[in-house]
Amino acid sequence: MLRKAIWAVCFLVAALRVDGAAAFCGFYVAKADTKLFNESSQVVLIRDGDRTVLTMANDFQGDPLEFAVVVPVPTFIEREQIHVGDKAVIDHLDAYTAPRLVEYFDEDPCIDRYYLERSMALKSPDVDGVVMNALPAALGVTIEASYTVGEYDILILSAKESSGLETWLRQNGYRIPDGAASVLGSYIKQEMRFFVAKVNLEEQAKAGFTYLRPLQVAYETPRFMLPIRLGTVNAKGPQELFVYTLTRKGRVETTNYRTVKLPTGMDIPVYVKGEFGDFYKSMFDTQTDKEGGPVVFVEYAWDMNWCDPCAADPLSHDELAGLGVFWLDDPPGGDPQPLRRGPSNARDVFVTRLHVRYDAERFPDDLVFQETGDRTNFQGRYVLRHSWQGDSTCQQADVYRKSLPARWEKQAQSLASLTGWDINMIRSKMKFEAPEPAADKKWWERLWN
Amino acid sequence: MGVQISEALRDPRHFQIAVLVLLLAHGAVGLDFEIRPVIALGAAFSALASQLVFARLWKLPSFDPRSALISALSLGLLLRTTSLSTALLAGFLAIASKFLLRFRGKHCFNPTAFALVGVLLFTDDAWVSAGQWGAAPLLGLAVAGFGSLVLWRARRSDVTWAFIGSYAVLLFGRALWLGDPLAIPLHAMKSGAFLIFAFLMISDPRTTPDSRAGRIAFAALVAAGALFIRFELYHTNALIWSLVICAPLVPLLDLLFQGDRYAWSDFPRKHHHGGRINAEKGDLGSLLPGCGAAG
C-alpha cells in the first residue's frame, strides 16, 4: 500500500540567495526569502468580497508518491475552480516581499559641510517595470468529485463522521497522524469539505516537471480564514508559515491573534552583509521569543505598484492574473479608488506578507483574517551604513571620526537586541573596542566633542 | 473637600476614565497599537464638541464632559482608521446617538458601539483590530480587576458575569460538540478584546435593562448573538455588532421586568421605581425633556 504523508498546508522548503539591485533609497544588497526556513509552507490568498483564490506552494523534495495534501475547504469545488499555478510566480512574490538589507555610504564630511545622519524618509518609487475505492459510502465518506488537474489527482470529499473519513484515508494509503481524527471531525461538523490531492505520476511525466507546481483553488465564502490545525497534529515542532494576501483595500491582519510588525529600519553593523540570512533567522527567533504569546508578524505590506528599495520588481499583470487576482481588468470607478503614491499603471492590489511560527499549544485555532483600510507601506528593512574611509582633514572630519565609535556601538547594541547575539562577539566581529562610557569622561571633555 | 472626594469616588465614570486611560497607555506603549494621534484626538474632539453642542441645544444646565470622554477614550482604543473624517464622524455618531436615539427616557445604544458600527457600515476605511490585545494573562487580569472596580461602583456587575457565563457555556458547548480541544474556547475567552467588551462595554449601566432579570436575559442574548454572527455569518467584530443589534430589545426587557432606572451618581441616594427619576446631583442628562439621562 502506498504510504503518503499528509501535508496539511505545510510543505518542505530548504539557502540564502543574494541578488543585487539598486534603488533610490540606499542600495539594496540582499533579501531574506522563505528558503531560509526549513519545513515552511507558503500560501497566497487573493480576496475581495467573498471571492477567494487560495494558492498552496511547496518545495516538496521527496518521492512524489509520498506527497499528498488534505485541505478543508468551505464549499464544493468544481473542476474549473482548480488550477495548477506557476511556481516561479510564488518565488517572485516571495522575493518581492522579503525582508531586505540596504546599504549607504557616508560622504566625505569635508565636502558635505552640513553632514548629518540622513533620515530614512522614503523617496519616489523606482519601478521597472484516483485509485481510491475503499467503500467510501459505508464509511460515511462521499467522493463528491474526482478530477485530474495537471499532475494532480484531486478528490473533493465530504464525510459524516471523522472516524469514517480517517479510516477511508488510511485505507487509501494516506498516513494520518494520531490526533487528526478530532480535527477532521470538527471541520466535518462545520460543514467543510476536504480537498485531497496527490500526484499522478503519468501526468507529471507528461507535463515534464520535476517539481510540484502550486495548487490553486477558487471559491466563494464569507469565511476569510486559513485552516492550520491539521498542520499542527503531527508537527515535530513549530511550523513556519508564510501567508501572502493580495487584496484591494489595504493590509490584512488576523482577528484572533495579535498581528505585529517586525522591527525594521535599524542600522546594523556592515559585517552582517555576509550573513544576512543568519541575521534574519536569529532576529525572527528572538522576536518570536520576546513576544511570548502567539503572534503573527507582518514582514511586508505594500501597494503592488511599486517598491523602494526593490528586492525584486513588482509582479506583472500576467503574474497577478496567474495568481488569481480577478479584479485587475475591472473598470475603475466602481469602488472608491485609494490615493496612490506610486507611479502610473496603477493596479488595485495591496500585498501583505505575514509570517507565523505556529504550534498547537500557542495557536490552537485556525487563522481568521480581516482586511483593513490601512494602505500604509511597511517593509522589513535593515540598513548598513559604511563609514567614510577618506583621509581629508578638516574640523568636520575630526568630528565625524570621533562620532564613529558611538555609532558602531549603537549598531552593535541594535544587532544584539534584535538577534540575541552576544554583544562582545558582535564587537569583535566589527573589530572595534567599546567606547569609554561617557560617564568616565570629565564633563568638559564631552563639552565640545 | 472630603465630601467632594467622596462624591467623586462614588461616580463609576471616574474609575472608568482611569481604566481607559491606563489601557490606552498600555496599548500605545506596551503593545505598539498603531494609535494615530490625529485620529484619536479627532474622535475625542468630535465627541466633546458634539456633547457641548447637544447640551446647548437640549438646554442642559451645564456641560459635563465625562460621558463624552469615556466615548472618546473607547473610540481611541477600538477605532482604527486612516481618515480624520471617519474619526470625526465616529465621535459625532457616539454622542448624537445618545441624544437622538432614545426611548422612554433612555438612550438605546451604547454610544461607542453605535459609532463603531456606524463607521464600519458607512465608511470604507474603518476597522477594529480585535486581535490587537492578544491573550496576555496580565492584561486580562488587569482589565478584569479594574473593570470589576468600575462595575462595583456602578452596581452593574451582574450583566458582565451573566455575559461571561453565557458566552462561556455556549463557546465551550460548541467546542465539546465539535470535539475541539478546550484550548480553543479558552483562547477566545482570554482575548483582551473579549474582556474589554465584557467589563467596559456591555456593562454600560445606561444602556442595559433596569432590572437584574432583564440584564441577565440581555447578556445572554448578546452572547448568543455574537456567537451566531461569528460562527454562522463569519463576520468580524461580532461582539460589537451583537450589542448594537440587541440594544433595541432593552425597552422590551424593561417592560417585561421592572427595575430601578440607573443614575450615574448615587450621591445622594435617590432611586424611584417605574423608569422615572428625579434630577440627581451629577446626573445632568436627567433634565432632558421627558428623558432619564444622556450621560
XYZ file of C-alpha atoms in Angstrom:
744
model
C 0.000 0.000 0.000
C 1.204 3.438 -0.824
C 2.232 5.471 2.144
C 1.614 9.129 1.742
C 2.499 11.756 4.225
C -0.231 14.257 4.830
C 0.803 17.805 4.253
C -1.844 19.971 5.690
C -0.945 23.389 4.447
C 2.630 22.707 5.435
C 5.374 21.970 2.994
C 9.072 21.440 2.925
C 11.226 24.160 1.650
C 15.407 24.491 2.031
C 19.671 28.605 1.347
C 20.079 32.175 1.064
C 20.026 33.756 -2.284
C 21.846 37.015 -2.610
C 20.971 39.163 -5.558
C 21.956 42.706 -6.305
C 19.863 45.620 -7.485
C 19.922 49.335 -6.972
C 17.209 51.656 -5.797
C 16.895 55.294 -4.932
C 16.821 54.855 -1.221
C 20.093 53.177 -0.407
C 21.456 50.269 -2.358
C 19.538 47.081 -1.974
C 22.014 44.313 -1.241
C 20.234 41.222 -0.022
C 16.947 39.686 0.893
C 15.912 37.005 3.311
C 13.425 34.844 1.491
C 11.407 31.902 2.682
C 14.056 29.393 1.619
C 15.878 30.224 4.830
C 13.272 28.371 6.781
C 13.140 24.645 6.525
C 9.764 22.999 6.563
C 7.877 26.118 5.742
C 4.662 26.499 3.802
C 3.657 29.328 1.545
C 0.084 30.264 0.931
C -1.245 33.044 -1.244
C -4.745 34.304 -0.512
C -6.403 36.553 -3.055
C -9.556 38.028 -1.622
C -12.156 40.644 -2.473
C -15.656 40.415 -1.032
C -16.383 36.723 -0.563
C -14.333 35.654 -3.576
C -11.175 33.867 -2.604
C -8.338 32.250 -4.529
C -6.057 30.058 -2.437
C -2.658 29.033 -3.774
C -0.605 26.450 -1.915
C 3.037 26.361 -2.842
C 5.516 23.765 -1.803
C 9.017 22.700 -2.483
C 8.491 19.052 -1.696
C 11.744 17.270 -2.440
C 10.818 13.650 -1.713
C 9.266 10.887 -3.765
C 6.127 12.311 -5.406
C 4.307 9.129 -4.384
C 4.779 10.224 -0.814
C 3.091 13.541 -1.391
C -0.500 14.252 -0.518
C -2.347 17.254 0.652
C -5.597 17.443 2.620
C -7.128 20.895 2.927
C -10.513 21.675 4.460
C -12.497 23.858 2.071
C -15.756 25.658 2.853
C -17.665 24.756 -0.304
C -17.940 22.139 -3.007
C -15.246 22.708 -5.620
C -15.891 22.213 -9.320
C -13.221 21.173 -11.778
C -12.980 24.679 -13.217
C -12.278 26.097 -9.779
C -8.981 24.236 -9.584
C -5.846 25.256 -11.378
C -2.182 24.392 -11.277
C -0.113 27.545 -10.983
C 3.408 28.616 -11.772
C 5.982 28.149 -9.021
C 8.084 30.985 -10.432
C 5.337 33.489 -9.625
C 5.324 32.437 -5.964
C 9.109 32.720 -5.903
C 8.795 36.187 -7.394
C 6.210 37.172 -4.787
C 8.500 35.807 -2.072
C 11.433 37.803 -3.413
C 9.370 40.983 -3.838
C 8.119 40.890 -0.255
C 11.216 39.504 1.525
C 12.890 41.449 4.334
C 15.779 43.313 2.790
C 19.193 44.728 3.503
C 20.193 48.094 2.142
C 23.465 49.962 2.372
C 24.539 53.558 2.410
C 27.963 55.077 2.062
C 28.859 58.107 4.119
C 30.110 61.049 2.134
C 33.304 62.937 2.746
C 32.384 65.146 5.694
C 34.752 67.837 4.418
C 32.728 68.146 1.214
C 29.360 67.873 2.798
C 29.768 70.580 5.390
C 26.286 70.039 6.698
C 26.824 66.377 7.294
C 24.011 64.936 9.238
C 22.671 61.464 9.598
C 20.302 61.082 6.697
C 16.731 60.355 7.632
C 15.068 57.263 6.360
C 12.367 59.176 4.515
C 11.125 57.209 1.555
C 11.530 58.928 -1.758
C 9.683 58.463 -5.007
C 9.445 54.926 -6.193
C 11.583 53.069 -8.638
C 9.599 50.619 -10.702
C 10.538 48.695 -13.834
C 8.634 47.691 -14.838
C -7.602 8.246 -8.342
C -7.315 4.913 -7.116
C -9.378 5.343 -4.016
C -12.150 2.863 -3.620
C -12.413 1.555 -0.069
C -16.182 1.503 0.238
C -16.468 5.181 0.942
C -20.253 5.118 1.356
C -20.061 2.501 4.107
C -17.667 4.745 5.968
C -19.896 7.769 5.562
C -17.467 9.306 3.126
C -18.762 10.731 -0.130
C -16.436 11.312 -3.026
C -18.276 14.324 -4.349
C -15.988 14.747 -7.292
C -12.737 13.476 -8.691
C -10.583 15.400 -11.129
C -7.187 15.208 -12.672
C -5.715 18.683 -12.963
C -2.181 18.982 -14.256
C -0.054 16.475 -12.388
C -2.534 16.099 -9.549
C -5.372 13.682 -8.850
C -7.880 15.575 -6.794
C -10.864 14.436 -4.787
C -13.498 16.529 -3.134
C -14.695 14.583 -0.102
C -17.458 15.121 2.334
C -17.905 12.954 5.366
C -20.450 12.225 8.044
C -18.009 11.468 10.789
C -14.329 11.733 11.396
C -13.646 8.093 12.150
C -15.076 7.057 8.774
C -13.008 9.676 6.972
C -9.905 8.713 8.905
C -10.411 5.025 8.103
C -11.036 5.788 4.458
C -7.917 7.950 4.194
C -5.808 5.283 5.918
C -7.206 2.542 3.702
C -6.299 4.608 0.701
C -2.735 4.987 1.723
C -2.770 8.330 3.467
C -0.633 8.438 6.548
C -2.947 10.122 9.016
C -1.231 11.223 12.199
C -2.743 10.271 15.510
C -4.978 13.004 16.745
C -6.087 14.112 13.288
C -9.493 12.484 13.666
C -10.793 15.030 16.147
C -9.640 17.900 13.949
C -11.241 16.311 10.885
C -14.405 15.814 12.940
C -14.507 19.465 13.883
C -14.257 20.529 10.241
C -16.943 17.978 9.248
C -19.350 19.458 11.793
C -18.545 22.918 10.471
C -19.815 21.595 7.130
C -16.477 21.835 5.437
C -15.382 19.553 2.664
C -11.946 18.170 2.050
C -9.763 18.875 -0.905
C -7.463 15.887 -1.231
C -4.684 15.900 -3.804
C -1.912 13.525 -4.714
C 0.499 13.309 -7.601
C -0.416 11.492 -10.796
C 2.975 10.244 -11.981
C 1.901 9.726 -15.584
C 0.583 13.242 -15.849
C 3.667 14.562 -14.123
C 5.904 12.749 -16.625
C 3.810 14.101 -19.500
C 3.978 17.632 -18.156
C 7.709 17.259 -17.782
C 8.024 18.960 -14.439
C 10.474 17.615 -11.903
C 8.959 19.589 -9.073
C 5.415 20.002 -7.827
C 3.661 23.062 -9.059
C 1.398 25.102 -6.772
C -2.226 24.099 -6.489
C -4.823 26.820 -6.754
C -8.449 26.742 -5.713
C -11.014 29.484 -6.271
C -14.146 29.620 -4.140
C -16.670 31.976 -2.650
C -17.100 32.104 1.089
C -17.688 34.617 3.845
C -15.004 32.784 5.849
C -11.712 34.619 5.467
C -9.572 32.105 7.231
C -6.784 29.605 6.814
C -7.102 26.172 8.363
C -3.833 25.406 10.146
C -4.990 22.924 12.736
C -4.267 19.804 10.675
C -0.750 21.112 10.248
C -0.129 21.036 13.977
C -1.255 17.478 14.576
C 1.886 15.616 13.617
C 4.284 18.515 13.656
C 7.710 17.748 15.039
C 7.904 21.252 16.337
C 6.694 24.693 15.399
C 5.786 25.153 11.743
C 6.782 28.105 9.608
C 4.010 29.582 7.549
C 4.154 32.485 5.125
C 0.825 33.917 4.069
C 0.727 36.439 1.262
C -2.581 38.194 0.886
C -3.439 40.234 -2.169
C -6.413 42.434 -1.520
C -7.950 45.587 -2.859
C -8.472 47.863 0.091
C -5.475 47.502 2.356
C -3.400 45.491 4.798
C -4.661 42.185 6.162
C -4.396 41.158 9.804
C -5.529 38.288 11.980
C -8.526 38.887 14.216
C -7.951 36.050 16.660
C -4.207 36.531 17.172
C -2.069 39.624 17.571
C -0.592 40.909 14.339
C 2.611 42.885 14.905
C 5.125 44.461 12.611
C 8.629 43.088 12.508
C 11.188 45.542 13.913
C 12.503 47.487 10.956
C 14.692 50.366 9.834
C 17.592 49.747 12.236
C 21.220 50.437 11.420
C 23.186 47.249 11.890
C 26.926 46.535 11.562
C 28.186 46.254 7.990
C 29.632 42.783 8.532
C 26.049 41.457 8.564
C 26.115 41.864 4.785
C 27.840 38.496 4.598
C 25.424 36.759 6.941
C 22.072 38.377 6.358
C 20.312 35.024 6.331
C 21.614 34.131 9.786
C 20.744 37.606 10.994
C 17.192 37.364 9.797
C 16.635 33.883 11.212
C 18.076 34.858 14.602
C 16.052 38.029 14.627
C 12.861 36.161 13.879
C 13.640 33.614 16.624
C 14.376 36.369 19.131
C 11.316 38.419 18.283
C 9.089 35.371 18.491
C 10.518 34.528 21.920
C 10.239 38.126 23.041
C 6.555 38.264 22.217
C 5.998 35.097 24.195
C 2.399 34.563 23.174
C 1.034 33.740 19.773
C 1.906 36.480 17.331
C 1.614 36.884 13.591
C 4.372 39.059 12.131
C 3.882 41.446 9.241
C 7.030 41.380 7.117
C 5.750 43.442 4.239
C 2.676 45.494 3.422
C 2.849 47.465 0.232
C 0.981 48.746 -2.766
C 1.839 46.286 -5.533
C 2.526 49.138 -7.958
C 5.958 49.864 -6.607
C 8.650 49.212 -4.031
C 11.609 51.031 -2.567
C 14.147 49.611 -2.311
C 13.095 46.765 -4.530
C 14.157 43.293 -3.504
C 12.512 42.290 -6.791
C 10.267 44.092 -9.246
C 6.548 44.209 -8.516
C 4.605 41.366 -10.083
C 3.423 41.915 -13.636
C -0.199 41.997 -14.708
C 0.080 38.465 -16.063
C 1.703 37.151 -12.909
C -1.030 38.698 -10.760
C -3.693 37.276 -13.033
C -1.993 33.886 -12.774
C -2.163 34.079 -9.004
C -5.875 34.698 -9.297
C -6.223 38.460 -8.865
C -9.583 38.556 -10.562
C -10.330 42.289 -10.432
C -7.388 43.519 -12.498
C -9.500 44.279 -15.538
C -12.439 45.761 -13.631
C -13.230 49.263 -14.838
C -12.176 51.819 -12.264
C -14.820 53.841 -10.511
C -16.956 51.050 -9.099
C -15.195 51.107 -5.774
C -13.613 54.106 -4.137
C -10.136 54.418 -5.535
C -7.386 54.720 -2.975
C -4.964 57.592 -3.001
C -1.919 56.489 -4.925
C 1.625 57.326 -4.083
C 3.068 55.096 -6.715
C 3.626 55.651 -10.404
C 1.159 55.221 -13.232
C -0.162 51.837 -14.414
C -1.910 51.783 -11.063
C -3.343 48.441 -10.060
C -5.626 47.978 -7.148
C -3.537 45.356 -5.411
C -2.176 45.586 -1.905
C 0.110 42.822 -0.710
C 0.591 41.764 2.897
C 3.216 39.197 3.847
C 2.559 37.509 7.173
C 4.989 35.142 8.858
C 3.714 32.799 11.556
C 5.610 30.269 13.628
C 2.821 28.125 14.966
C 2.233 25.085 17.070
C -0.871 23.576 18.591
C -0.135 24.951 22.027
C 0.147 28.619 21.120
C -2.091 28.569 18.051
C -4.954 26.245 18.988
C -7.347 27.770 16.469
C -7.219 28.427 12.729
C -6.119 31.823 11.485
C -9.012 34.212 10.911
C -8.277 37.319 8.861
C -9.767 40.694 8.129
C -8.885 43.254 5.526
C -8.262 46.719 6.952
C -8.408 50.093 5.248
C -4.734 50.654 6.047
C -2.629 51.231 2.945
C 0.431 52.389 4.867
C 3.501 50.835 3.320
C 5.711 48.732 5.556
C 8.790 46.645 4.896
C 11.309 44.690 6.913
C 14.387 46.742 6.041
C 17.823 46.806 7.689
C 20.484 49.363 7.000
C 24.227 49.065 6.566
C 25.978 52.396 6.813
C 29.538 52.351 5.534
C 31.714 54.898 7.195
C 33.746 57.257 5.061
C 37.309 55.995 4.724
C 38.995 59.025 3.132
C 41.881 60.966 4.615
C 40.597 64.520 4.201
C 41.346 66.777 7.082
C 39.028 69.433 8.316
C 37.173 70.160 11.501
C 34.089 68.256 10.260
C 36.235 65.219 9.503
C 37.570 65.194 13.063
C 34.088 65.473 14.474
C 32.938 62.743 12.108
C 35.751 60.349 13.076
C 35.140 60.896 16.762
C 31.457 60.162 16.309
C 32.061 56.771 14.709
C 32.707 54.597 17.794
C 29.444 55.726 19.359
C 27.636 54.923 16.135
C 29.247 51.489 15.912
C 28.355 50.800 19.487
C 24.765 51.710 18.806
C 24.726 49.407 15.790
C 26.223 46.598 17.884
C 23.602 47.090 20.550
C 20.796 47.153 17.964
C 22.070 43.932 16.500
C 22.393 42.280 19.913
C 18.916 43.365 20.876
C 17.368 42.218 17.595
C 19.077 38.844 17.409
C 20.033 37.947 20.947
C 23.672 37.569 19.781
C 26.458 38.192 22.273
C 27.442 41.862 22.210
C 31.161 41.102 22.684
C 31.127 38.699 19.778
C 29.476 41.392 17.670
C 32.060 43.991 18.733
C 34.919 41.656 17.958
C 33.468 40.917 14.519
C 33.124 44.648 13.984
C 36.742 44.993 15.056
C 36.254 47.872 17.402
C 36.543 48.376 21.124
C 33.553 49.557 23.038
C 33.908 53.297 23.549
C 34.551 54.534 27.027
C 31.266 55.133 28.756
C 30.528 58.830 28.658
C 30.287 58.878 32.424
C 34.032 58.173 32.723
C 34.850 61.374 30.945
C 35.173 64.710 32.588
C 32.270 66.942 31.733
C 34.468 69.386 29.873
C 35.883 66.559 27.783
C 32.360 65.931 26.499
C 31.593 69.619 26.138
C 32.998 70.344 22.688
C 33.371 66.795 21.384
C -13.156 68.905 50.258
C -13.611 65.493 51.855
C -17.198 65.433 50.661
C -16.055 66.320 47.132
C -13.553 63.462 47.032
C -16.041 61.034 48.432
C -18.561 62.213 45.838
C -16.013 61.801 43.058
C -15.218 58.285 44.205
C -18.873 57.371 44.128
C -19.135 58.077 40.415
C -18.013 54.999 38.474
C -17.280 57.134 35.430
C -14.134 58.409 37.106
C -12.903 54.848 37.550
C -13.841 54.041 34.001
C -11.938 57.045 32.653
C -8.890 55.988 34.674
C -9.100 52.394 33.400
C -9.476 53.546 29.798
C -6.504 55.893 30.096
C -4.380 53.062 31.522
C -5.457 50.694 28.763
C -4.758 53.297 26.109
C -1.303 53.901 27.574
C -0.601 50.167 27.788
C -1.815 49.683 24.221
C 0.245 52.521 22.828
C 3.433 51.778 24.751
C 3.342 48.077 25.625
C 1.507 46.598 22.683
C 2.524 49.022 19.929
C -1.017 49.832 18.922
C -0.986 51.977 15.894
C -2.914 54.749 17.529
C -2.542 57.760 15.304
C -2.671 60.865 17.462
C -4.593 62.785 14.806
C -7.261 60.109 14.676
C -7.581 59.666 18.453
C -7.633 63.406 19.062
C -10.047 63.911 16.167
C -12.517 61.428 17.633
C -12.107 62.957 21.082
C -12.574 66.499 19.794
C -15.629 65.483 17.824
C -17.197 63.676 20.794
C -16.607 66.530 23.219
C -17.697 69.201 20.736
C -20.840 67.222 19.922
C -21.567 66.886 23.633
C -21.210 70.643 24.023
C -23.476 71.403 21.073
C -26.144 68.910 22.099
C -26.000 70.117 25.710
C -26.715 73.639 24.434
C -29.435 72.515 22.052
C -31.085 70.425 24.741
C -30.637 73.315 27.160
C -28.839 71.263 29.775
C -27.727 73.419 32.689
C -24.051 72.716 32.183
C -21.555 70.821 30.056
C -20.469 67.526 31.604
C -17.598 66.073 29.569
C -17.289 62.775 31.468
C -19.504 60.508 29.378
C -18.243 62.041 26.168
C -14.694 61.492 27.392
C -15.453 57.821 28.028
C -16.788 57.503 24.478
C -13.739 59.342 23.133
C -11.278 57.124 25.020
C -13.138 53.979 23.992
C -13.021 55.070 20.368
C -9.303 55.746 20.763
C -8.876 52.173 21.988
C -11.056 50.459 19.426
C -11.427 52.502 16.266
C -8.742 52.202 13.636
C -8.901 54.316 10.527
C -6.615 56.274 8.268
C -9.094 59.066 7.730
C -9.690 62.026 10.015
C -13.215 62.476 8.667
C -14.072 58.934 9.778
C -12.744 59.681 13.270
C -14.777 62.890 13.412
C -17.866 61.035 12.227
C -17.358 58.354 14.900
C -17.142 60.928 17.693
C -20.259 62.650 16.426
C -22.225 59.413 15.988
C -21.418 58.303 19.529
C -22.804 61.460 21.111
C -25.623 62.025 18.625
C -26.945 58.505 19.238
C -27.083 59.302 22.933
C -29.235 62.368 22.441
C -31.299 61.409 19.418
C -31.968 57.681 19.643
C -33.951 57.485 22.845
C -36.905 55.525 24.030
C -38.801 56.265 27.211
C -36.050 58.469 28.517
C -33.144 56.091 27.928
C -30.684 56.153 25.104
C -30.921 52.967 23.131
C -27.374 52.231 22.095
C -24.000 52.059 23.747
C -22.540 55.212 22.173
C -19.133 53.690 21.331
C -20.584 50.508 19.873
C -23.092 52.512 17.848
C -20.374 54.790 16.486
C -18.174 51.825 15.560
C -20.972 50.046 13.735
C -21.882 53.324 12.036
C -18.408 53.920 10.622
C -17.952 50.238 9.742
C -21.174 50.434 7.745
C -20.888 53.828 6.142
C -17.195 54.314 5.510
C -14.667 52.270 3.651
C -11.666 52.887 5.845
C -12.634 51.956 9.407
C -11.788 48.735 11.163
C -11.491 47.340 14.663
C -8.368 45.338 15.461
C -9.917 42.686 17.663
C -6.665 40.742 17.755
C -4.522 43.692 18.850
C -4.731 42.833 22.541
C -3.535 39.290 22.133
C -4.260 36.989 25.017
C -1.845 38.266 27.624
C -2.819 36.913 31.036
C -1.547 40.007 32.803
C -3.625 42.301 30.667
C -6.644 40.081 31.238
C -6.151 40.241 34.975
C -5.753 43.999 34.885
C -8.861 44.513 32.766
C -10.868 42.166 34.947
C -9.593 43.776 38.139
C -10.045 47.393 37.170
C -13.231 46.599 35.293
C -14.669 44.966 38.413
C -13.915 48.130 40.324
C -15.898 50.155 37.809
C -18.724 47.630 37.930
C -18.716 47.559 41.702
C -19.101 51.295 41.744
C -21.762 51.144 39.065
C -23.529 48.198 40.719
C -23.794 46.520 37.341
C -21.512 43.530 37.671
C -24.454 41.163 37.114
C -24.632 41.941 33.395
C -20.909 41.270 32.969
C -20.907 37.989 34.840
C -24.089 36.870 33.095
C -22.485 37.714 29.752
C -19.230 35.919 30.548
C -21.168 32.941 31.891
C -23.469 32.571 28.926
C -20.681 33.191 26.425
C -18.570 30.535 28.151
C -21.398 27.992 28.236
C -22.132 28.493 24.533
C -18.499 28.599 23.436
C -17.396 25.583 25.469
C -20.601 23.794 24.466
C -19.771 24.383 20.818
C -16.219 23.135 21.334
C -17.472 19.976 23.043
C -19.957 19.400 20.230
C -17.243 19.865 17.608
C -14.823 17.715 19.574
C -12.380 20.603 19.716
C -9.740 20.886 22.405
C -10.850 23.246 25.161
C -7.798 25.372 24.373
C -9.819 26.855 21.501
C -12.685 28.372 23.540
C -10.212 29.248 26.266
C -8.110 31.158 23.746
C -11.187 33.117 22.676
C -12.100 33.953 26.258
C -8.603 35.086 27.170
C -8.660 37.612 24.368
C -8.195 41.164 25.583
C -10.919 42.353 23.206
C -13.422 39.983 24.821
C -12.528 41.075 28.357
C -12.688 44.754 27.496
C -16.079 44.224 25.932
C -17.330 42.299 28.958
C -16.022 44.635 31.623
C -16.154 48.006 29.972
C -18.713 47.963 27.196
C -21.694 45.692 27.767
C -21.700 46.798 31.392
C -22.631 50.385 30.449
C -25.372 50.936 33.034
C -27.246 53.430 30.893
C -27.973 51.088 28.022
C -28.667 47.861 29.886
C -32.094 46.875 31.245
C -33.157 48.331 34.573
C -33.869 45.053 36.314
C -31.444 42.294 37.170
C -33.529 39.663 35.376
C -33.661 41.889 32.319
C -29.900 42.413 32.380
C -29.187 38.707 32.650
C -31.511 37.978 29.741
C -29.897 40.802 27.754
C -26.403 39.481 28.438
C -27.375 36.005 27.295
C -28.921 37.411 24.116
C -25.801 39.427 23.290
C -23.614 36.362 23.881
C -25.765 34.145 21.683
C -25.975 36.839 19.016
C -22.202 37.316 18.983
C -21.556 33.624 18.520
C -24.154 33.436 15.760
C -22.526 36.365 13.959
C -19.061 34.878 14.436
C -19.710 31.263 13.564
C -22.708 31.378 11.236
C -22.296 34.673 9.419
C -18.485 34.630 9.714
C -18.487 38.337 10.400
C -15.736 40.124 12.289
C -16.385 42.295 15.375
C -19.235 40.011 16.340
C -19.415 41.299 19.942
C -19.925 44.909 18.927
C -22.437 44.044 16.220
C -24.387 41.850 18.577
C -24.540 44.545 21.250
C -25.914 47.069 18.775
C -28.382 44.631 17.235
C -29.664 43.509 20.660
C -29.935 47.043 22.061
C -33.479 47.669 20.723
C -34.598 44.726 22.875
C -33.758 46.640 26.059
C -37.088 48.581 26.186
C -38.882 45.283 25.736
C -36.929 43.742 28.593
C -37.659 46.826 30.695
C -41.362 46.309 30.054
C -41.142 42.644 30.970
C -39.012 43.129 34.049
C -39.466 46.356 36.027
C -36.480 47.773 37.846
C -34.687 50.886 39.010
C -33.540 53.357 36.376
C -29.821 53.888 36.661
C -28.295 57.226 37.557
C -24.523 57.724 37.392
C -24.080 59.290 40.796
C -25.637 57.620 43.774
C -24.989 60.620 45.950
C -27.397 61.490 47.441
C -29.051 58.109 47.038
C -32.465 58.558 45.499
C -33.990 55.976 43.285
C -37.505 55.762 42.103
C -39.225 52.819 40.588
C -41.065 52.747 37.310
C -38.486 54.234 34.999
C -38.651 57.856 36.168
C -36.208 59.509 38.489
C -35.627 62.923 39.871
C -32.765 65.043 38.823
C -29.880 63.809 40.878
C -26.668 65.541 41.548
C -24.240 64.814 38.756
C -26.952 63.468 36.510
C -27.424 66.321 34.134
C -28.986 64.216 31.478
C -31.935 63.546 33.691
C -33.024 67.092 32.992
C -33.600 66.243 29.366
C -37.227 66.761 28.472
C -39.074 63.557 29.149
C -35.847 61.628 29.484
C -33.831 59.883 32.099
C -30.317 60.713 31.138
C -27.912 61.474 28.411
C -24.838 60.516 30.357
